[in-house]
XYZ file of N, CA and C in Angstrom:
111
model
N -15.713 25.916 50.691
C -15.984 24.469 50.739
C -14.662 23.692 50.699
N -13.698 24.256 50.022
C -12.398 23.587 49.929
C -11.609 23.767 51.214
N -11.992 24.782 51.978
C -11.261 25.083 53.207
C -11.448 23.987 54.238
N -12.647 23.404 54.273
C -12.921 22.357 55.257
C -12.314 21.024 54.817
N -11.877 20.982 53.570
C -11.314 19.740 53.049
C -9.895 19.531 53.570
N -9.291 20.593 54.088
C -7.904 20.495 54.563
C -7.747 19.367 55.562
N -8.785 19.135 56.371
C -8.717 18.080 57.380
C -8.992 16.717 56.750
N -9.759 16.728 55.672
C -10.126 15.464 55.032
C -9.142 15.100 53.932
N -8.478 16.103 53.403
C -7.553 15.848 52.290
C -6.472 14.869 52.701
N -6.483 14.532 53.990
C -5.540 13.538 54.496
C -5.697 12.260 53.686
N -6.951 11.914 53.362
C -7.219 10.711 52.556
C -7.973 11.085 51.284
N -8.366 12.366 51.225
C -9.076 12.830 50.030
C -8.132 13.624 49.137
N -6.827 13.457 49.396
C -5.824 14.211 48.647
C -6.157 14.223 47.154
N -6.676 13.123 46.646
C -6.994 13.056 45.223
C -8.469 13.388 44.979
N -9.331 13.069 45.960
C -10.759 13.346 45.812
C -11.032 14.828 46.045
N -10.323 15.384 47.024
C -10.485 16.791 47.357
C -10.289 17.655 46.128
N -9.327 17.263 45.307
C -9.026 18.015 44.093
C -10.269 18.127 43.215
N -10.966 17.002 43.046
C -12.156 16.976 42.210
C -13.324 17.658 42.918
N -13.389 17.483 44.238
C -14.477 18.053 45.027
C -14.416 19.577 44.963
N -13.196 20.102 44.997
C -13.025 21.556 44.959
C -13.431 22.103 43.594
N -13.060 21.388 42.557
C -13.366 21.819 41.201
C -14.872 21.792 40.970
N -15.508 20.740 41.481
C -16.953 20.595 41.319
C -17.681 21.581 42.226
N -17.069 21.863 43.380
C -17.667 22.794 44.340
C -19.062 22.320 44.705
N -19.213 21.000 44.801
C -20.511 20.418 45.142
C -20.943 20.855 46.532
N -22.229 21.084 46.697
C -22.761 21.489 47.995
C -22.929 20.275 48.898
N -22.783 19.088 48.308
C -22.933 17.851 49.072
C -21.658 17.556 49.848
N -21.774 16.784 50.934
C -20.621 16.423 51.756
C -19.662 15.534 50.991
N -18.418 15.440 51.446
C -17.408 14.622 50.782
C -17.734 13.151 50.904
N -17.173 12.316 50.035
C -17.422 10.876 50.046
C -16.788 10.227 51.261
N -17.284 9.064 51.682
C -16.748 8.330 52.831
C -15.360 7.792 52.533
N -14.703 7.300 53.553
C -13.353 6.772 53.361
C -13.356 5.693 52.282
N -12.436 5.805 51.336
C -12.343 4.831 50.246
C -11.917 3.470 50.766
N -12.295 2.400 50.076
C -11.944 1.034 50.479
C -10.447 0.808 50.419
N -9.971 -0.236 51.070
C -8.537 -0.537 51.096
C -8.044 -0.796 49.678
N -8.950 -1.278 48.820
C -8.581 -1.598 47.440
C -8.955 -0.430 46.526
N -8.661 0.782 46.965
C -9.006 1.952 46.158
C -8.056 2.068 44.975
N -8.614 2.206 43.790
C -7.740 2.308 42.634
C -8.389 1.669 41.443
């Protein structure tokens, strides 16, 4: 599941980390807003 994140980690660099740890079967979250933080 983390392997497919390599393409998304472009903007999920910080989310991917949590997604991999959770190993959720659900798809990754949509692009974060410009005011992410």
